[in-house]
Coordinates of C-alpha atoms in Angstrom, one line a residue:
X1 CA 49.2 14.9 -56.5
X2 CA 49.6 10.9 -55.2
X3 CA 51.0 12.3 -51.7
X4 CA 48.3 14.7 -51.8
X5 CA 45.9 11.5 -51.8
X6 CA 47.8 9.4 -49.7
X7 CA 47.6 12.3 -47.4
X8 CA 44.2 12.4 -47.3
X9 CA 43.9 8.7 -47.1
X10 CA 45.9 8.5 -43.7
X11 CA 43.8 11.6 -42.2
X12 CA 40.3 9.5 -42.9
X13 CA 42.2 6.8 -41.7
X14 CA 43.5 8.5 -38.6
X15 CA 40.1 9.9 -38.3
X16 CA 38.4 6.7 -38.3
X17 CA 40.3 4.5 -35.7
X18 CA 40.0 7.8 -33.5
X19 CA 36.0 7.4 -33.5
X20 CA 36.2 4.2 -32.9
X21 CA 39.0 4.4 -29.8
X22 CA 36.7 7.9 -28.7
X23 CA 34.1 6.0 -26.8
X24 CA 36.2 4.1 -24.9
X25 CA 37.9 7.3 -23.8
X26 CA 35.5 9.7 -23.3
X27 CA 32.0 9.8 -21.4
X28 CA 29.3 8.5 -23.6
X29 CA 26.4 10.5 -23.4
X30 CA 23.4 9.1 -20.8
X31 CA 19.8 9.9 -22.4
X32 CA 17.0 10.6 -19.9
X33 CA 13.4 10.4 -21.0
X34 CA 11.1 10.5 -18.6
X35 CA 7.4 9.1 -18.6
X36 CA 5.0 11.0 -20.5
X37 CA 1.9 8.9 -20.3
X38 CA -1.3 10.0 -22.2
X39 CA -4.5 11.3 -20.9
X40 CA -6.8 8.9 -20.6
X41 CA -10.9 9.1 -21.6
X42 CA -13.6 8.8 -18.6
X43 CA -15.9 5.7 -19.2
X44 CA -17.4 4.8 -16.3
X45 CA -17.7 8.2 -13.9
X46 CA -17.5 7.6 -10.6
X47 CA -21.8 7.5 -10.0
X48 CA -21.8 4.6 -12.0
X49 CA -19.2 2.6 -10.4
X50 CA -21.0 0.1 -7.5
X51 CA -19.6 -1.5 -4.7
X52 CA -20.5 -4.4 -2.4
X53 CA -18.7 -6.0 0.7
X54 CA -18.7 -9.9 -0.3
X55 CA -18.0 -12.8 2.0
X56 CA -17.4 -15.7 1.1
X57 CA -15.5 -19.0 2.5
X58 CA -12.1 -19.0 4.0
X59 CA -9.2 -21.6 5.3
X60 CA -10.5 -23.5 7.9
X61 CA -7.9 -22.4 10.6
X62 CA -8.2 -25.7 13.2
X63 CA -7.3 -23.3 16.1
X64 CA -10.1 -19.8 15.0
X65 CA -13.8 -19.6 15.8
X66 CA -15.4 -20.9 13.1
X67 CA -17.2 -17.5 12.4
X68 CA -13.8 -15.8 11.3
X69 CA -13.1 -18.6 8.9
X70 CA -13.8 -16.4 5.7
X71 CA -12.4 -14.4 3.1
X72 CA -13.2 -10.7 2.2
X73 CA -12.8 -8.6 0.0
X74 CA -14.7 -5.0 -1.4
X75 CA -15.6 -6.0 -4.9
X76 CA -16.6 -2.5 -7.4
X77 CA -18.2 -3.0 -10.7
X78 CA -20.5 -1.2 -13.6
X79 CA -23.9 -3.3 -13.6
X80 CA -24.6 -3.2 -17.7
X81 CA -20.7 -3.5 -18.4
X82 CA -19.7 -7.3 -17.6
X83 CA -15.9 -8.3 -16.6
X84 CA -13.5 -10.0 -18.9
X85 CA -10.8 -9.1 -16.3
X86 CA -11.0 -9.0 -12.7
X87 CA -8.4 -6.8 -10.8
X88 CA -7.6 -8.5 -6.8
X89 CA -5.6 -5.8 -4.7
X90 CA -4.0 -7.1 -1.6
X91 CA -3.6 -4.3 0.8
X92 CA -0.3 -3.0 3.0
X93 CA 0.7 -3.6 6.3
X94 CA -2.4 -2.2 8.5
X95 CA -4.1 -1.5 5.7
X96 CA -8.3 -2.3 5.0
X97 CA -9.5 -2.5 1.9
X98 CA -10.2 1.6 1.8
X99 CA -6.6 2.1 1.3
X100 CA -6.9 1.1 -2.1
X101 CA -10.5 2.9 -2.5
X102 CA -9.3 5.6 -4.8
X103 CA -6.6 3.7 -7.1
X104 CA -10.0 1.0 -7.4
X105 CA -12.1 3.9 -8.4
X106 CA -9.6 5.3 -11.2
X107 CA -8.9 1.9 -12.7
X108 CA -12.7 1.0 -13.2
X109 CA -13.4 4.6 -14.6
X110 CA -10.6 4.4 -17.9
X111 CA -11.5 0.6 -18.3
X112 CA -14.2 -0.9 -20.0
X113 CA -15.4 -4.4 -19.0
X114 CA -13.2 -4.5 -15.5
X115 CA -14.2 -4.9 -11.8
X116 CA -11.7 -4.7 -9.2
X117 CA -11.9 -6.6 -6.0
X118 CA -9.8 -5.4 -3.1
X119 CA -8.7 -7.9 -0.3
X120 CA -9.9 -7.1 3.5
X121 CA -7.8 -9.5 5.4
X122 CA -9.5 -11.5 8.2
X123 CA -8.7 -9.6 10.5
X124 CA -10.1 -6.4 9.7
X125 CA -14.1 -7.7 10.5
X126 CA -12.2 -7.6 14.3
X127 CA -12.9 -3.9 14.3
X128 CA -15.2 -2.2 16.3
X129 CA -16.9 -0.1 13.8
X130 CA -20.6 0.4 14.2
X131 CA -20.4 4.2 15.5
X132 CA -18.3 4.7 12.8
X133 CA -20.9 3.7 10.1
X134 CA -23.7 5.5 12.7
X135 CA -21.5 8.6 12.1
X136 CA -21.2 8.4 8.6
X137 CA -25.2 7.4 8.1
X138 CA -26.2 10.1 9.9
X139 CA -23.3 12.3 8.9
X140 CA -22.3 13.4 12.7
X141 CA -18.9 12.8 13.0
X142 CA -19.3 13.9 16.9
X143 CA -20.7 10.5 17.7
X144 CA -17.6 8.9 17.0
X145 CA -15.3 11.2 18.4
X146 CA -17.5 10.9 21.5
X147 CA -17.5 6.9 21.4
X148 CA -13.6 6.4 20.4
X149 CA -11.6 9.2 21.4
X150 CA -13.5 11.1 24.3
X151 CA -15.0 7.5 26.2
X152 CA -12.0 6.1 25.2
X153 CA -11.6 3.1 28.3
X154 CA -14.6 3.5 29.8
X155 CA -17.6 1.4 29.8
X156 CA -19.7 3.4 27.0
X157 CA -16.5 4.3 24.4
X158 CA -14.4 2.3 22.8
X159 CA -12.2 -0.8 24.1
X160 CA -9.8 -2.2 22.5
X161 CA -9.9 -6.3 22.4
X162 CA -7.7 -7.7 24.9
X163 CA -4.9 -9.4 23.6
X164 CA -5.9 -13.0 26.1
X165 CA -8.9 -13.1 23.8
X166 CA -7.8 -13.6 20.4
X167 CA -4.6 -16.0 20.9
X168 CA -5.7 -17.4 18.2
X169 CA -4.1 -14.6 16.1
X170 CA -0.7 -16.8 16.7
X171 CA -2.2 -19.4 13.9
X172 CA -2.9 -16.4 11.1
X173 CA -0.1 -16.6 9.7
X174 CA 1.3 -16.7 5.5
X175 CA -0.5 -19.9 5.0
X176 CA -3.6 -19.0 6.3
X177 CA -3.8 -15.4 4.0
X178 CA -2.6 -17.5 0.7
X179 CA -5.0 -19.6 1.1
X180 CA -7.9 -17.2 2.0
X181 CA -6.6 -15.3 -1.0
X182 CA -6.7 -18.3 -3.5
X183 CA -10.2 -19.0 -2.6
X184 CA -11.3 -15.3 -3.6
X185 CA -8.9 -15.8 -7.0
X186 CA -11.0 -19.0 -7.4
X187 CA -14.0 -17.4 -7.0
X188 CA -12.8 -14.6 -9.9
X189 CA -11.9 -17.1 -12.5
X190 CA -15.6 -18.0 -12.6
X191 CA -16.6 -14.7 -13.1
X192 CA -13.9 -13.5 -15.6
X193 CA -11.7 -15.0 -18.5
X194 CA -8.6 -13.3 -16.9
X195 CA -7.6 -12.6 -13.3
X196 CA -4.2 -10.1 -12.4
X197 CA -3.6 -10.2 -9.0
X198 CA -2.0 -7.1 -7.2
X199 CA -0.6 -5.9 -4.2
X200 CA 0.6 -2.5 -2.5
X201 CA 4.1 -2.4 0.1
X202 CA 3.4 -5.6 2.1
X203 CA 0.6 -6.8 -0.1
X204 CA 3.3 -6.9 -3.0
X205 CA 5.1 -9.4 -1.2
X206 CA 2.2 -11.5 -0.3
X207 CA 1.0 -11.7 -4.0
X208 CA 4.9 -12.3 -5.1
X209 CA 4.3 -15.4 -2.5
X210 CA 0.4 -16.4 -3.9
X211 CA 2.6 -16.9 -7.6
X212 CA 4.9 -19.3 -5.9
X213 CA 2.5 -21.1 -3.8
X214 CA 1.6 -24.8 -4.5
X215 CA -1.9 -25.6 -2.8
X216 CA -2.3 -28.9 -4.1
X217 CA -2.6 -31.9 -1.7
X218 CA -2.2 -35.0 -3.8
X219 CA -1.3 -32.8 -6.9
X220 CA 0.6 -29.6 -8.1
X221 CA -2.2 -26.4 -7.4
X222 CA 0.1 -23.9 -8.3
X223 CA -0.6 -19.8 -7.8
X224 CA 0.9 -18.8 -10.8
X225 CA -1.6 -20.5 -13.3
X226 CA -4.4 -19.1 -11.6
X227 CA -3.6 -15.9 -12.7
X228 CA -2.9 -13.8 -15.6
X229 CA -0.8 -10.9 -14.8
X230 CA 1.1 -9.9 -11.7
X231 CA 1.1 -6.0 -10.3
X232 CA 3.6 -4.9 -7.6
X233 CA 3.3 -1.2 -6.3
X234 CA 5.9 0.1 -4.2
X235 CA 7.0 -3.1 -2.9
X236 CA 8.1 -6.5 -3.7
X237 CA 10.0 -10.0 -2.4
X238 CA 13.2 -8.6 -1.3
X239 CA 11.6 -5.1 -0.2
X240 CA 8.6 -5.7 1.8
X241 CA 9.1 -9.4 2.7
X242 CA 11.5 -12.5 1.9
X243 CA 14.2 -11.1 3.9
X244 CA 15.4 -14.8 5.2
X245 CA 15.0 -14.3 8.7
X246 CA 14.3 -16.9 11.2
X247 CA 11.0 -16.2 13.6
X248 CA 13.2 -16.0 16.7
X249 CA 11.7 -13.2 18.2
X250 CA 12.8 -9.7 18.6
X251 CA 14.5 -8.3 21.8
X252 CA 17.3 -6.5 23.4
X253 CA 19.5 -8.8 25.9
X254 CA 16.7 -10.4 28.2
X255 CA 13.8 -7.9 27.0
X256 CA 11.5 -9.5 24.6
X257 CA 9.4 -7.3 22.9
X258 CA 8.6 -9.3 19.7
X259 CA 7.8 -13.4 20.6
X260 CA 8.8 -15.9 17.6
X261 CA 6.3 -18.3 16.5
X262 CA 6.2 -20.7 18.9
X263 CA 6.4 -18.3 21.4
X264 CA 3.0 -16.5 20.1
X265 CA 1.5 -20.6 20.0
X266 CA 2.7 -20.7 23.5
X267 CA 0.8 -17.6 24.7
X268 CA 3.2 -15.0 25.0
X269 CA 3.7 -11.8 24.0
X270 CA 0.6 -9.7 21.7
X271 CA -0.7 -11.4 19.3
X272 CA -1.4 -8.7 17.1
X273 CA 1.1 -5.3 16.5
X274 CA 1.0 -3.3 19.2
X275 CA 4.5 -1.1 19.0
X276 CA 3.6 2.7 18.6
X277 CA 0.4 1.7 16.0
X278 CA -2.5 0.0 18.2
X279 CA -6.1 -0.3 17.6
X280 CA -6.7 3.5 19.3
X281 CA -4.1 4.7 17.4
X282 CA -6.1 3.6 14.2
X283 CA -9.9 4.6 15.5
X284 CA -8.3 8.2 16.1
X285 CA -7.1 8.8 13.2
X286 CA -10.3 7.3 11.2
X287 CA -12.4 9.6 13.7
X288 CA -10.2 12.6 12.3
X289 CA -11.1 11.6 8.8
X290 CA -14.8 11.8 9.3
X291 CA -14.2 15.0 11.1
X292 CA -12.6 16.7 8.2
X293 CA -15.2 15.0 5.4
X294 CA -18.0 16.3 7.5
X295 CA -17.1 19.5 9.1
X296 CA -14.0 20.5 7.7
X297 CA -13.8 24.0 8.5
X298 CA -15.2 23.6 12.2
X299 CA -12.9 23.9 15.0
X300 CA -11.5 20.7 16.4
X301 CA -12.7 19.5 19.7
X302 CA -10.1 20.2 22.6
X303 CA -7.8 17.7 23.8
X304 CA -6.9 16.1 19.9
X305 CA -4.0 19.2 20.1
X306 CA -2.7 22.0 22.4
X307 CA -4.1 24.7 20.2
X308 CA -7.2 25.7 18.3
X309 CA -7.2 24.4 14.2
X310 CA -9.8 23.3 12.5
X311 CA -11.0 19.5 11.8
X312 CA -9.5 19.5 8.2
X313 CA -6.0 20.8 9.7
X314 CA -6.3 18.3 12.6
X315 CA -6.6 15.5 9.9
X316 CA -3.9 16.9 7.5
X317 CA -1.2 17.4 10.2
X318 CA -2.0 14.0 11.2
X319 CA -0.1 12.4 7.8
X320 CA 1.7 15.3 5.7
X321 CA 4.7 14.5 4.3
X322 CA 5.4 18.3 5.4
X323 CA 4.6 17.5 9.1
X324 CA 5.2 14.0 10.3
X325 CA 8.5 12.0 10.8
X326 CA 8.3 9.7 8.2
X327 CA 8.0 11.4 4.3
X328 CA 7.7 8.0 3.1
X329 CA 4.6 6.7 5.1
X330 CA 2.8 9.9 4.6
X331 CA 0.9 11.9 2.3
X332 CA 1.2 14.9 0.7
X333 CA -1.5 16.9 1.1
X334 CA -1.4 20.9 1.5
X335 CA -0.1 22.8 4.1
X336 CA -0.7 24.4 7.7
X337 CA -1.7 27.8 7.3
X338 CA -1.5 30.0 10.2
X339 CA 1.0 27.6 12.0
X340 CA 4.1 28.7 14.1
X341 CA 6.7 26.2 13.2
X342 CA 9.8 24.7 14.7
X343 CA 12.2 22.3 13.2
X344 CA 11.6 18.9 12.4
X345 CA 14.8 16.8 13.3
X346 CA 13.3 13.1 13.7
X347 CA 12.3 13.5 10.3
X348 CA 15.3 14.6 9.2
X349 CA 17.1 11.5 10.9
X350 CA 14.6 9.0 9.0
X351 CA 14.7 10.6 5.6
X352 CA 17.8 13.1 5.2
X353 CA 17.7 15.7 2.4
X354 CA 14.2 14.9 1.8
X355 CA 12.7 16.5 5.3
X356 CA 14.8 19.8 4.9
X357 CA 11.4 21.2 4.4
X358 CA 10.0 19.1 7.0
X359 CA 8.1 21.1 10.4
X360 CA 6.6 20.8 13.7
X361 CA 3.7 22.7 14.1
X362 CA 4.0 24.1 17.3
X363 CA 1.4 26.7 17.5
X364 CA -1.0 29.2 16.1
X365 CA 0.5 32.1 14.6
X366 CA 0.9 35.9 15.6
X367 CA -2.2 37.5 13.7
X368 CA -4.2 34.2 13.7
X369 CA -6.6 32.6 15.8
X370 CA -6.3 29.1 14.9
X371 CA -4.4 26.6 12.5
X372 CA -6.1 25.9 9.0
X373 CA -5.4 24.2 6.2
X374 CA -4.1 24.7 2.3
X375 CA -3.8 23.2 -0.5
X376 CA -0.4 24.0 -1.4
X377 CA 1.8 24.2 -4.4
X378 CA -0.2 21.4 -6.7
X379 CA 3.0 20.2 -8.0
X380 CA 4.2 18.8 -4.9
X381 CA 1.0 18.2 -3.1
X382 CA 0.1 15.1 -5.1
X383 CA -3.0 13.7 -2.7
X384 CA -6.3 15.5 -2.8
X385 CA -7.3 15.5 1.2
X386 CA -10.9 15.6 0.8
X387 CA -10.8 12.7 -1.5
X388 CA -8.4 10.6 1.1
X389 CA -11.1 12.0 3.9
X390 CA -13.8 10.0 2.4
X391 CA -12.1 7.1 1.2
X392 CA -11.3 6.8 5.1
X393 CA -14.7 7.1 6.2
X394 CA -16.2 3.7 4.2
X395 CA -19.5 2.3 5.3
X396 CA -17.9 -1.3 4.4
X397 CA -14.9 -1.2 5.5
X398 CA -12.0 1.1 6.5
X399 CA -8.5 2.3 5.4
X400 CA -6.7 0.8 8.7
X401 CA -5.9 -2.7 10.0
X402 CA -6.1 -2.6 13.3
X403 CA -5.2 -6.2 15.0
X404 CA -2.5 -6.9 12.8
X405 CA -1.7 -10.4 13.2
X406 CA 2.3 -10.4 14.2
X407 CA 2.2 -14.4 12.9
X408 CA 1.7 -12.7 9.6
X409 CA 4.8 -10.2 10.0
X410 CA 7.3 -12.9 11.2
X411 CA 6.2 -15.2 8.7
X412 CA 6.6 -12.7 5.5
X413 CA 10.1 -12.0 6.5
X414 CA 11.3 -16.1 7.4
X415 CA 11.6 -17.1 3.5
X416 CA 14.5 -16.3 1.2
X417 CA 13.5 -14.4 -2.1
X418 CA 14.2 -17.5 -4.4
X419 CA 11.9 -20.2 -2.3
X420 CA 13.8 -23.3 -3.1
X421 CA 13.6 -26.1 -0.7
X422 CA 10.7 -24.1 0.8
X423 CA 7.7 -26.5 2.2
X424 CA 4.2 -25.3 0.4
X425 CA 6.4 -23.0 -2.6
X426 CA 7.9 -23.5 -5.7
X427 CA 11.2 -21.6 -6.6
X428 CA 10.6 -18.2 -8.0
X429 CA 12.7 -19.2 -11.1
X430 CA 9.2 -21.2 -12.4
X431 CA 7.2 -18.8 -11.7
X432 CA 6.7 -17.3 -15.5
X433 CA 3.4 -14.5 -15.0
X434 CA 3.5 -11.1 -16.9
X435 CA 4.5 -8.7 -14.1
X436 CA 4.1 -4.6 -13.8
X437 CA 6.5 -3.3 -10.6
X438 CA 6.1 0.3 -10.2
X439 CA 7.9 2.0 -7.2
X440 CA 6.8 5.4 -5.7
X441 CA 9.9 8.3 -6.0
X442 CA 9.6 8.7 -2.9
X443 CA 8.3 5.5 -1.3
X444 CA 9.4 2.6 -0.3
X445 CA 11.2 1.8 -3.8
X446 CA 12.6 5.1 -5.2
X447 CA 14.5 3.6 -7.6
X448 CA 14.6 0.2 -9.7
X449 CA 17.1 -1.4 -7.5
X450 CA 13.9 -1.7 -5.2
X451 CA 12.6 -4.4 -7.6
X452 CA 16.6 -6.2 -8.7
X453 CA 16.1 -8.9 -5.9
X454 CA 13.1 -10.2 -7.3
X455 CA 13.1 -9.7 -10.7
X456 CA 16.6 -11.8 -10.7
X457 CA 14.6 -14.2 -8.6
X458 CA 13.2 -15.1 -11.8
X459 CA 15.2 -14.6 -15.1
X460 CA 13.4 -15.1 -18.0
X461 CA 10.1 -13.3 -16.8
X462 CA 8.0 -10.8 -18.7
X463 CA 9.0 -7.8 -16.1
X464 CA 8.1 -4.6 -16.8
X465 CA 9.5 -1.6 -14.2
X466 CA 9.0 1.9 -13.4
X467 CA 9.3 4.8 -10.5
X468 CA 6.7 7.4 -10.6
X469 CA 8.8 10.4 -9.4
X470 CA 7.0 12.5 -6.7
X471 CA 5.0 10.3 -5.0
X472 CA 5.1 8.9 -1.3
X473 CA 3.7 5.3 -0.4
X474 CA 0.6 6.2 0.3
X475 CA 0.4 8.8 -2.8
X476 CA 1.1 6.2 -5.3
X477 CA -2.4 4.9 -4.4
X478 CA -4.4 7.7 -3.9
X479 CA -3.4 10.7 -5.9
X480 CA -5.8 12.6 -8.2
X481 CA -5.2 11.7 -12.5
X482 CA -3.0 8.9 -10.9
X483 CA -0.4 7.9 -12.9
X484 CA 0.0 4.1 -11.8
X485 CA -3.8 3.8 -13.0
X486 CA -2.9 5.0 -16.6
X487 CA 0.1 2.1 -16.5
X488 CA -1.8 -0.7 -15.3
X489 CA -4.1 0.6 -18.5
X490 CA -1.6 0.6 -20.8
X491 CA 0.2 -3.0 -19.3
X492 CA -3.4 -4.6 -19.1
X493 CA -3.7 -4.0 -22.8
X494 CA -0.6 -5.8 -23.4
X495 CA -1.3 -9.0 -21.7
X496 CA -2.6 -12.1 -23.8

């Protein structure tokens, strides 16, 4: 009976060292759970919600007509429901204040007591708009196709602004933005008890810059205690600026195409982004956008493609994710319908296994007489079209940047992530605000790695992260029931 016991001893023995020496043998299981985030209540629908175009003082630029000293930005807010916080969004590269239209307009209807003002950089009030807003008033989209697109060049359409005539471009640079952003940040802190300052792609780099900034002449000013929270989406220092690269200039042996900075002081080169985006570029596709809000189903005018489809398929082909080259700077949107096909290799080059699906629209159909457009499976197609249409197609102000200073390019991409010894920063390391980094699946950070460079930047911090699966760069902003909205809910309830 004892070596019956002893027996059993030694086997619960044996048993135990072998769970403990298991794990470091054998795969440990890796739990997934993905984001379930809860439905959240209407409180302000969207009639309710007001907007108004503000101007107010900017940095005084030594070297800038005095009229485009100011700062910007499209402020939207409930009348009988007063702000304790105040949301500032700094767009993306060539992006208007409209960009961030529809994420504005979701985060003021599922808060109470919030207004959120979105940044329209300087250079946006460059624009040659005013048949765009006669189009919208009068809801004729045909005088702006005329005025932009058909006239384009000549004496009664649209001219781009030479490049001789606003040198002065090569002085907007990082320094001049911060600062025109701390004065509208000032400005909110006497209009709220807490300010959280945001950014989308580029814009999340410039607001990761406003946190380390140091304004102060004779003393410390420093970004960081201006605000109260910190919100990154699809982008960050280390992703979409911060790269520690010199502005030398960019070229191929003798063959400039990019000046550096002294260069663009010196005259040469555009002073404003030119290569394969330009101000027609921009006018045509907003032009497109008021042709599919107002006569969608119409067919297009000739000349935008070389066969028949309607203004709503015009405008969709113009950006699908399903269509273009690029399925990260895209949206997705529907589908052609009634569209002969052919492959899509560029986009397969850009973007690999993710533009399998990807097409060239090359033609109508056999048994169709022109192109339209779908909806498409909803769980892909995350971006309602008609929504995106109007948010395009602003009175105020517009979706596109179209004189993109290059000053402000070279500059974001000069600075190494951490900012030490850097003249007008303090090292990320102090920098101590609550931050929300949420990438887009299929954006420009698919995957937390996006956010490593710059959340190391700054051990210690309050850094929350997350990847909304699904989504392209330009989805993560604007799609219907959008998910970011219901985290920056949830984070903004969190913050003290």
């Amino acid at each position: 009976m004892r070596g019956f016991f002893r027996l059993r001893l030694s086997i619960l023995f044996g048993l135990f060292v072998l769970g403990l020496a298991l794990p470091s043998c054998l795969p440990i299981p890796q739990i997934r759970l993905d984001l379930d985030l809860p439905d959240l209540a209407t409180v302000h629908p969207n009639q309710t919600i007001r907007t108004e175009y503000v101007v107010i003082d900017g940095y005084e630029e030594i070297n800038t007509p005095e009229i485009y000293n100011r700062a910007y930005y499209e402020r939207y807010f409930v009348p009988a429901d007063p702000p304790s916080t105040i949301i500032v969004l700094m767009p993306g590269i060539y992006g208007g204040a409209g960009s961030l239209d529809l994420l504005a307009r979701r985060l003021m209807s599922t808060n109470r007591s919030l207004e959120v003002w979105v940044i329209d950089r300087r250079a946006n009030v460059l624009e040659d708009r005013e048949v765009m807003k006669q189009s919208i008033r009068s809801g004729n989209p045909y005088l702006a196709y005329d005025y932009y697109i058909k006239n384009f060049g000549k004496p009664e359409g649209f001219n781009p602004i030479p490049p001789s005539d606003l040198r002065f471009l090569a002085f907007w640079g990082l320094e001049v933005h911060l600062r025109d952003l701390h004065n509208v940040i000032l400005q909110a802190k006497t209009k709220a008890p807490k300010v959280v300052l945001g950014g989308h792609s580029l814009g999340a780099a410039i607001v990761g810059f406003y946190a380390a900034s140091d304004f102060g002449f004779d003393a410390p000013d420093l970004g960081f205690e201006h605000i109260d929270g910190l919100i990154l989406i699809d982008g960050a220092l280390g992703r979409t600026g911060g790269f520690d690269r010199k502005p030398e200039g960019l070229g191929i042996g003798p063959l400039e195409f990019v000046p550096g900075t002294e260069g663009l002081r010196e005259g040469k080169g555009e002073p404003y982004l030119t290569y394969g985006l330009s101000p027609r570029m921009f006018a045509r596709r907003d032009v497109l956008a008021l042709l599919a809000r107002f006569k969608p189903d119409d067919l297009a005018p000739e000349g935008l493609y070389p066969f028949p489809l309607t203004n709503l398929a015009a405008f969709g082909l113009h950006e699908d994710d399903q269509y273009g080259i690029s399925t990260v700077f895209s949206s997705s949107w529907g589908e052609a319908i009634g569209a002969k096909t052919a492959g899509n290799l560029g986009a397969v080059l850009l973007a690999g296994s993710d533009a399998f699906r990807n097409q060239t629209v090359v033609g109508v159909a056999e048994g169709f007489d022109y192109v339209d457009w779908g909806l498409g499976d909803p769980s892909r197609e995350r971006s309602d079209i008609a929504e995106v249409a109007r948010e395009m197609t602003f009175s105020d102000t517009n979706r596109s940047e179209w004189y993109f200073p290059t000053r402000l390019a070279l500059d974001i991409g000069e600075y190494d992530i951490r900012l030490e010894d850097s003249k007008g920063f303090i090292p990320n390391a102090r920098v101590t605000t609550p931050t929300l980094a949420v990438g887009a699946g299929r954006g420009l950070v698919p995957d937390m790695n996006g956010f490593a460079a710059y959340q190391n930047a700054r051990p210690g911090s309050a850094f929350s992260s997350y990847v909304l699966p699904g989504l392209t760069h330009f989805d993560i902003v604007q799609t219907s029931n959008n998910p970011l909205a219901t985290l920056i809910h949830l984070w903004l309830g969190q913050l003290r």
